[in-house]
Amino acid sequence: MGRLVLLLSGLLLLQLAAFCDARATSNDDAADLTSLAKHLRDFMHQKELSEDASHGDETHGDHTDNTEDETTDEHDSLKRHHSTRGGPGLTQAQKDLVISLHNSYRRGEGASDMQQLKYNDKLASLAQEWSDRCNWGHRPPETFQASNYGFKTVGENIWAWSDSSKTIPDAPIKDWFDEKNNYDYNGPSCRKEPCGHYTAVVWSSTQEVGCGLTQCGTLNGPGWQNAIYFVCNYGPGGNDYGVKPFKKGTACSACSTGKFYCSDNLCDESCSSAGSGGHCECKASCGNGHATGDCKCQCNAGATGVSCSESCEDKNPMCGANPGWPEMFCTDKNAFGGMLYDQVNQNCPKMCGHCGSKKRSSDEAELLEVIETALDKKFGQ
């Protein structure tokens, strides 16, 4: 089925290219679109060849350090071990409450880029497997690959209590969020430890969460008897060192994914059009640009950023310098193990060609939206 969809999408783009070619003799912008359609055909071919491949580094835990992904024989053994304790896991009502509580706390932060969280059963299985071990502490990051769970990074919060007097998941999520009192947003840093559980809960670009729950006869480490052990994994993980967990501002005005659909003051990636699901609003406010039909911003020349509010200038002296970051780093996702691709594209928008475009005619703008829509349908963007 996937190959059939790919073939049909390819035929659509071939037709679009032919349409562009018909206009190319009289309009330079249409010629640019013809070239774009050609590149899209090539891109889809490469996508077919590589769509089963996955890679990426991983960040784990509620602290700010990044750990490269390695697996040793010792950790292979750890992964093969199966606990006999058999945690109960979460009921559907508890899963729903995990989402409701997280989104309620996130909504109250006054953020412009806060994503609405969804529940992820695969992340929940990862969390459950760890809570079942009844070993207090964070899972070693070398014991799993974030890409296997659909993310470049995965974060983790853990919580335990020595009796059954606490309500799950209300108590742990509230305890994590209450660490806000320890956090200095302007720092950004902890006034005192801990505060990383709080920032994990409200990390704006995190989109999914899954949790595990185990009643441990003995919680190894503190040695608590009949302890409740609660673990949540977040995708993608956050807590990047020196980075604020969210941007303050008007709700949904700076959604990091570039789509400005909004549900109850949270950026909602599940929306496909205004009003879809009965709750979606398009909140695109494109400073130096205009909103497209799918609630994105198309920037004018000289502007960049998801909301076209930034002047398109390179932000780092390494951009195009010798020695420094050559232009090839803008497109080479494997340069230095993939570590530089995102960094270069974020810091060198002018060098990488992210500076908007010339004003297009209404026909040309409509044609570009058709191409973008075709890609969205194929790749779910």
Short mmCIF file of C-alpha atoms in Angstrom, two decimals:
data_model
loop_
_atom_site.label_atom_id
_atom_site.label_comp_id
_atom_site.label_asym_id
_atom_site.label_seq_id
_atom_site.Cartn_x
_atom_site.Cartn_y
_atom_site.Cartn_z
CA MET A 1 0.00 0.00 0.00
CA GLY A 2 2.84 2.42 0.90
CA ARG A 3 4.51 1.95 -2.49
CA LEU A 4 1.14 2.50 -4.26
CA VAL A 5 0.63 5.79 -2.40
CA LEU A 6 4.20 6.78 -3.25
CA LEU A 7 3.61 6.01 -6.94
CA LEU A 8 0.36 8.00 -7.03
CA SER A 9 2.02 10.92 -5.26
CA GLY A 10 4.89 10.77 -7.73
CA LEU A 11 2.47 10.88 -10.66
CA LEU A 12 0.79 13.92 -9.10
CA LEU A 13 4.11 15.72 -8.85
CA LEU A 14 4.97 14.81 -12.45
CA GLN A 15 1.73 16.46 -13.51
CA LEU A 16 2.55 19.50 -11.39
CA ALA A 17 5.99 19.72 -12.99
CA ALA A 18 4.43 19.64 -16.45
CA PHE A 19 2.06 22.43 -15.40
CA CYS A 20 4.99 24.45 -14.10
CA ASP A 21 6.92 23.87 -17.34
CA ALA A 22 4.04 25.33 -19.32
CA ARG A 23 4.41 28.59 -17.37
CA ALA A 24 8.19 28.71 -17.25
CA THR A 25 8.64 30.57 -20.54
CA SER A 26 6.89 33.65 -19.21
CA ASN A 27 7.61 33.75 -15.50
CA ASP A 28 10.87 33.17 -13.59
CA ASP A 29 9.06 32.23 -10.38
CA ALA A 30 7.14 29.51 -12.20
CA ALA A 31 10.49 28.19 -13.45
CA ASP A 32 11.63 28.08 -9.83
CA LEU A 33 8.56 26.01 -9.00
CA THR A 34 9.34 23.65 -11.87
CA SER A 35 12.75 23.09 -10.34
CA LEU A 36 11.12 22.57 -6.95
CA ALA A 37 8.80 19.91 -8.34
CA LYS A 38 11.81 18.11 -9.85
CA HIS A 39 13.58 18.14 -6.50
CA LEU A 40 10.42 16.85 -4.83
CA ARG A 41 10.33 13.89 -7.22
CA ASP A 42 13.96 13.11 -6.40
CA PHE A 43 13.25 13.54 -2.69
CA MET A 44 10.32 11.09 -2.78
CA HIS A 45 12.49 8.53 -4.56
CA GLN A 46 15.15 8.84 -1.87
CA LYS A 47 12.43 8.65 0.80
CA GLU A 48 11.25 5.32 -0.61
CA LEU A 49 14.78 3.94 -0.45
CA SER A 50 15.37 5.07 3.12
CA GLU A 51 11.96 5.17 4.82
CA ASP A 52 12.81 2.11 6.94
CA ALA A 53 16.06 3.65 8.19
CA SER A 54 16.23 5.45 11.56
CA HIS A 55 19.03 7.11 13.49
CA GLY A 56 19.71 9.80 16.04
CA ASP A 57 21.35 10.65 19.30
CA GLU A 58 19.50 10.39 22.53
CA THR A 59 19.02 12.48 25.65
CA HIS A 60 17.63 10.80 28.72
CA GLY A 61 16.43 11.75 32.16
CA ASP A 62 15.30 14.94 33.83
CA HIS A 63 18.77 16.49 33.94
CA THR A 64 20.41 18.75 31.38
CA ASP A 65 23.20 16.51 30.13
CA ASN A 66 23.22 14.77 26.75
CA THR A 67 24.48 11.21 26.44
CA GLU A 68 25.51 9.52 23.21
CA ASP A 69 23.84 6.24 22.37
CA GLU A 70 26.04 3.21 23.11
CA THR A 71 25.14 -0.36 23.99
CA THR A 72 27.52 -2.62 25.88
CA ASP A 73 27.30 -6.32 26.69
CA GLU A 74 26.52 -5.38 30.27
CA HIS A 75 23.57 -3.30 29.20
CA ASP A 76 22.41 -5.97 26.74
CA SER A 77 22.18 -8.25 29.74
CA LEU A 78 20.22 -5.60 31.60
CA LYS A 79 17.74 -5.33 28.73
CA ARG A 80 17.27 -9.11 28.56
CA HIS A 81 16.40 -9.31 32.25
CA HIS A 82 12.67 -9.53 32.95
CA SER A 83 11.29 -8.54 36.34
CA THR A 84 9.05 -11.03 38.13
CA ARG A 85 7.36 -8.27 40.11
CA GLY A 86 4.79 -7.56 37.40
CA GLY A 87 3.61 -3.98 37.79
CA PRO A 88 -0.13 -3.30 37.35
CA GLY A 89 0.41 -0.57 34.78
CA LEU A 90 -2.05 2.30 34.34
CA THR A 91 -5.77 2.01 33.80
CA GLN A 92 -7.32 3.93 30.92
CA ALA A 93 -8.73 6.41 33.42
CA GLN A 94 -5.22 6.99 34.81
CA LYS A 95 -3.79 7.42 31.31
CA ASP A 96 -6.45 10.02 30.55
CA LEU A 97 -5.62 11.80 33.80
CA VAL A 98 -1.89 11.81 32.96
CA ILE A 99 -2.72 13.76 29.80
CA SER A 100 -5.27 16.03 31.46
CA LEU A 101 -2.95 16.99 34.32
CA HIS A 102 0.10 17.55 32.12
CA ASN A 103 -1.84 19.71 29.65
CA SER A 104 -3.47 21.68 32.45
CA TYR A 105 -0.09 22.57 33.94
CA ARG A 106 1.37 23.31 30.50
CA ARG A 107 -1.58 25.50 29.55
CA GLY A 108 -1.13 27.65 32.64
CA GLU A 109 2.46 28.67 31.86
CA GLY A 110 1.51 31.49 29.49
CA ALA A 111 3.61 30.04 26.69
CA SER A 112 3.48 30.92 23.00
CA ASP A 113 4.93 27.60 21.79
CA MET A 114 3.50 24.95 24.15
CA GLN A 115 2.54 21.71 22.41
CA GLN A 116 -0.48 19.72 23.52
CA LEU A 117 0.60 16.31 24.89
CA LYS A 118 -0.81 13.02 23.59
CA TYR A 119 -0.49 9.59 25.22
CA ASN A 120 2.02 7.17 23.65
CA ASP A 121 1.62 3.48 24.53
CA LYS A 122 5.08 2.62 23.21
CA LEU A 123 6.69 5.12 25.59
CA ALA A 124 4.43 3.70 28.31
CA SER A 125 5.83 0.20 27.66
CA LEU A 126 9.35 1.58 28.04
CA ALA A 127 8.40 3.24 31.33
CA GLN A 128 6.59 0.13 32.58
CA GLU A 129 9.56 -2.12 31.84
CA TRP A 130 11.76 0.14 33.93
CA SER A 131 9.36 0.56 36.86
CA ASP A 132 8.95 -3.23 37.01
CA ARG A 133 12.65 -3.57 37.87
CA CYS A 134 12.03 -1.73 41.15
CA ASN A 135 15.49 -0.14 41.00
CA TRP A 136 15.38 3.48 42.17
CA GLY A 137 17.12 5.78 39.69
CA HIS A 138 17.03 6.70 36.04
CA ARG A 139 17.31 4.10 33.32
CA PRO A 140 20.87 4.14 31.88
CA PRO A 141 20.59 5.89 28.50
CA GLU A 142 22.78 3.23 26.89
CA THR A 143 20.06 0.59 27.36
CA PHE A 144 17.72 1.75 24.61
CA GLN A 145 17.61 3.76 21.39
CA ALA A 146 15.29 6.75 21.27
CA SER A 147 14.82 6.29 17.52
CA ASN A 148 13.14 2.93 18.19
CA TYR A 149 10.37 4.88 19.89
CA GLY A 150 9.99 7.42 17.09
CA PHE A 151 12.01 10.25 18.61
CA LYS A 152 15.46 11.74 18.41
CA THR A 153 15.46 12.10 22.20
CA VAL A 154 13.47 10.60 25.09
CA GLY A 155 13.21 12.11 28.58
CA GLU A 156 12.25 10.53 31.88
CA ASN A 157 10.71 11.51 35.21
CA ILE A 158 10.62 9.10 38.17
CA TRP A 159 8.75 9.15 41.50
CA ALA A 160 8.28 6.76 44.42
CA TRP A 161 6.34 6.64 47.69
CA SER A 162 6.60 4.15 50.52
CA ASP A 163 2.89 3.52 51.07
CA SER A 164 -0.44 3.70 49.26
CA SER A 165 -1.62 7.01 50.74
CA LYS A 166 -0.83 8.97 47.55
CA THR A 167 -3.16 9.11 44.55
CA ILE A 168 -1.68 8.16 41.17
CA PRO A 169 -1.03 9.98 38.89
CA ASP A 170 -2.12 13.17 40.67
CA ALA A 171 0.56 13.13 43.39
CA PRO A 172 3.71 12.52 41.31
CA ILE A 173 2.79 14.94 38.53
CA LYS A 174 1.95 17.63 41.08
CA ASP A 175 5.23 17.00 42.92
CA TRP A 176 7.15 17.35 39.66
CA PHE A 177 5.36 20.55 38.69
CA ASP A 178 5.80 22.05 42.17
CA GLU A 179 9.55 22.13 41.52
CA LYS A 180 8.72 25.32 39.60
CA ASN A 181 9.45 27.07 42.91
CA ASN A 182 13.09 25.94 42.51
CA TYR A 183 13.44 27.24 38.93
CA ASP A 184 14.63 30.63 37.66
CA TYR A 185 13.12 31.19 34.20
CA ASN A 186 15.37 34.16 33.49
CA GLY A 187 18.51 32.19 34.46
CA PRO A 188 17.59 29.82 33.02
CA SER A 189 18.68 27.52 35.84
CA CYS A 190 17.68 25.91 39.11
CA ARG A 191 17.66 28.22 42.13
CA LYS A 192 18.09 24.98 44.02
CA GLU A 193 17.83 21.32 43.14
CA PRO A 194 15.74 19.62 41.96
CA CYS A 195 13.90 21.47 39.23
CA GLY A 196 14.46 19.20 36.21
CA HIS A 197 11.22 17.26 36.74
CA TYR A 198 9.28 20.54 36.40
CA THR A 199 11.04 21.57 33.19
CA ALA A 200 10.42 18.11 31.71
CA VAL A 201 6.68 18.46 32.41
CA VAL A 202 6.48 21.88 30.71
CA TRP A 203 9.09 21.47 27.95
CA SER A 204 7.20 23.09 25.08
CA SER A 205 8.39 20.94 22.16
CA THR A 206 7.55 17.63 23.89
CA GLN A 207 4.51 16.13 22.20
CA GLU A 208 3.93 12.69 23.73
CA VAL A 209 4.17 10.94 27.09
CA GLY A 210 3.71 7.41 28.39
CA CYS A 211 3.91 6.17 31.99
CA GLY A 212 4.45 2.95 33.98
CA LEU A 213 3.34 2.01 37.51
CA THR A 214 4.57 -0.80 39.76
CA GLN A 215 3.90 -1.81 43.37
CA CYS A 216 7.36 -2.92 44.51
CA GLY A 217 7.73 -5.33 47.42
CA THR A 218 11.11 -3.71 47.96
CA LEU A 219 12.35 -0.64 46.10
CA ASN A 220 16.06 -1.27 45.62
CA GLY A 221 18.18 1.69 46.65
CA PRO A 222 16.18 3.31 49.45
CA GLY A 223 14.97 -0.14 50.54
CA TRP A 224 11.35 0.96 50.93
CA GLN A 225 8.81 -1.81 51.44
CA ASN A 226 5.57 -1.94 49.42
CA ALA A 227 6.61 1.15 47.49
CA ILE A 228 4.72 2.70 44.59
CA TYR A 229 7.09 3.35 41.67
CA PHE A 230 5.86 5.71 38.92
CA VAL A 231 7.85 6.45 35.73
CA CYS A 232 7.01 8.68 32.75
CA ASN A 233 8.89 8.90 29.45
CA TYR A 234 8.63 11.97 27.23
CA GLY A 235 9.13 12.29 23.48
CA PRO A 236 10.93 14.19 22.29
CA GLY A 237 12.83 14.81 25.49
CA GLY A 238 13.86 18.26 26.59
CA ASN A 239 15.99 19.86 29.30
CA ASP A 240 18.70 21.11 26.96
CA TYR A 241 21.35 22.92 28.96
CA GLY A 242 20.89 26.69 29.09
CA VAL A 243 17.62 26.61 27.11
CA LYS A 244 14.32 27.87 28.51
CA PRO A 245 11.55 25.24 28.58
CA PHE A 246 9.10 27.48 26.71
CA LYS A 247 8.69 30.95 25.23
CA LYS A 248 6.33 33.34 26.98
CA GLY A 249 3.74 35.07 24.85
CA THR A 250 0.34 34.77 23.19
CA ALA A 251 -0.85 31.15 23.08
CA CYS A 252 -0.02 29.30 19.85
CA SER A 253 1.71 32.29 18.26
CA ALA A 254 5.11 30.55 18.05
CA CYS A 255 4.39 26.81 17.69
CA SER A 256 7.77 25.21 17.07
CA THR A 257 6.49 22.80 14.43
CA GLY A 258 5.51 25.72 12.19
CA LYS A 259 1.79 24.85 12.20
CA PHE A 260 -0.27 27.24 14.29
CA TYR A 261 -3.39 25.22 14.96
CA CYS A 262 -4.52 25.80 18.54
CA SER A 263 -6.74 23.81 20.92
CA ASP A 264 -7.54 25.38 24.28
CA ASN A 265 -4.37 27.52 24.20
CA LEU A 266 -2.04 24.65 23.23
CA CYS A 267 -0.43 24.00 19.84
CA ASP A 268 -2.25 20.98 18.41
CA GLU A 269 -0.54 18.86 15.75
CA SER A 270 -3.61 16.63 15.38
CA CYS A 271 -5.50 19.43 13.58
CA SER A 272 -5.56 19.31 9.79
CA SER A 273 -7.77 22.35 9.21
CA ALA A 274 -9.49 25.05 11.19
CA GLY A 275 -12.40 23.54 13.06
CA SER A 276 -11.29 19.92 12.54
CA GLY A 277 -12.30 17.90 15.56
CA GLY A 278 -14.54 20.77 16.58
CA HIS A 279 -11.82 22.56 18.53
CA CYS A 280 -9.05 23.71 16.20
CA GLU A 281 -8.31 27.37 15.54
CA CYS A 282 -5.65 28.75 13.20
CA LYS A 283 -3.58 31.24 15.20
CA ALA A 284 -0.96 31.98 12.53
CA SER A 285 0.32 35.53 12.93
CA CYS A 286 3.00 35.93 10.30
CA GLY A 287 4.99 39.09 10.95
CA ASN A 288 6.78 39.59 7.62
CA GLY A 289 4.87 37.06 5.57
CA HIS A 290 1.44 35.51 5.12
CA ALA A 291 -0.52 32.51 6.38
CA THR A 292 -0.92 29.52 4.06
CA GLY A 293 -3.98 27.30 3.74
CA ASP A 294 -2.55 24.77 6.20
CA CYS A 295 -1.90 27.36 8.94
CA LYS A 296 1.82 27.82 8.31
CA CYS A 297 3.69 31.04 7.59
CA GLN A 298 5.25 31.77 4.20
CA CYS A 299 7.95 34.38 4.82
CA ASN A 300 8.70 37.33 2.56
CA ALA A 301 12.25 37.97 1.40
CA GLY A 302 14.56 38.81 4.28
CA ALA A 303 12.44 37.15 6.99
CA THR A 304 12.76 33.79 8.69
CA GLY A 305 11.47 31.82 11.69
CA VAL A 306 8.27 29.80 12.07
CA SER A 307 6.26 33.04 12.36
CA CYS A 308 8.41 35.14 9.95
CA SER A 309 9.23 37.49 12.82
CA GLU A 310 13.02 37.22 12.62
CA SER A 311 15.38 39.10 10.34
CA CYS A 312 17.09 36.53 8.17
CA GLU A 313 20.72 36.96 9.13
CA ASP A 314 23.31 34.37 10.06
CA LYS A 315 23.66 34.29 13.84
CA ASN A 316 27.03 32.62 14.21
CA PRO A 317 30.44 33.68 12.84
CA MET A 318 31.06 30.04 11.89
CA CYS A 319 28.49 30.31 9.08
CA GLY A 320 30.38 30.10 5.78
CA ALA A 321 33.73 30.76 7.48
CA ASN A 322 36.94 28.92 6.64
CA PRO A 323 37.54 27.19 8.96
CA GLY A 324 33.91 27.03 10.00
CA TRP A 325 30.62 25.64 8.71
CA PRO A 326 30.48 25.29 4.91
CA GLU A 327 27.18 25.52 3.05
CA MET A 328 27.15 21.75 2.53
CA PHE A 329 26.35 21.35 6.24
CA CYS A 330 22.90 22.84 5.49
CA THR A 331 21.90 19.69 3.62
CA ASP A 332 24.25 16.98 4.89
CA LYS A 333 22.34 15.33 7.75
CA ASN A 334 25.24 12.95 8.45
CA ALA A 335 27.99 15.54 8.87
CA PHE A 336 29.86 14.81 12.11
CA GLY A 337 27.41 12.08 12.99
CA GLY A 338 24.40 14.32 12.36
CA MET A 339 25.34 16.69 15.18
CA LEU A 340 25.69 19.79 13.00
CA TYR A 341 22.67 19.65 10.69
CA ASP A 342 20.12 21.17 13.09
CA GLN A 343 22.66 23.55 14.61
CA VAL A 344 23.77 24.95 11.25
CA ASN A 345 20.23 25.33 9.91
CA GLN A 346 19.14 27.17 13.05
CA ASN A 347 22.17 29.47 13.24
CA CYS A 348 22.76 30.08 9.54
CA PRO A 349 19.33 30.78 7.97
CA LYS A 350 20.76 33.12 5.33
CA MET A 351 23.53 30.74 4.25
CA CYS A 352 21.08 27.83 4.19
CA GLY A 353 18.50 29.69 2.12
CA HIS A 354 15.75 30.10 4.71
CA CYS A 355 15.15 33.78 3.96
CA GLY A 356 11.68 33.67 2.50
CA SER A 357 11.01 34.30 -1.17
CA LYS A 358 9.90 36.86 -3.69
CA LYS A 359 6.22 37.76 -3.62
CA ARG A 360 4.38 35.28 -5.81
CA SER A 361 1.30 35.74 -7.91
CA SER A 362 -1.92 34.23 -6.53
CA ASP A 363 -1.74 31.41 -9.12
CA GLU A 364 1.84 30.58 -8.18
CA ALA A 365 1.07 30.66 -4.46
CA GLU A 366 -1.85 28.29 -5.03
CA LEU A 367 0.37 25.93 -7.02
CA LEU A 368 2.98 25.88 -4.25
CA GLU A 369 0.29 25.06 -1.68
CA VAL A 370 -0.88 22.13 -3.85
CA ILE A 371 2.68 20.76 -3.83
CA GLU A 372 2.99 21.26 -0.05
CA THR A 373 -0.37 19.56 0.53
CA ALA A 374 0.71 16.56 -1.56
CA LEU A 375 3.81 16.19 0.61
CA ASP A 376 1.78 16.58 3.82
CA LYS A 377 -0.57 13.80 2.78
CA LYS A 378 2.32 11.48 1.96
CA PHE A 379 4.58 12.14 4.93
CA GLY A 380 2.13 13.36 7.55
CA GLN A 381 3.81 16.74 8.09
#
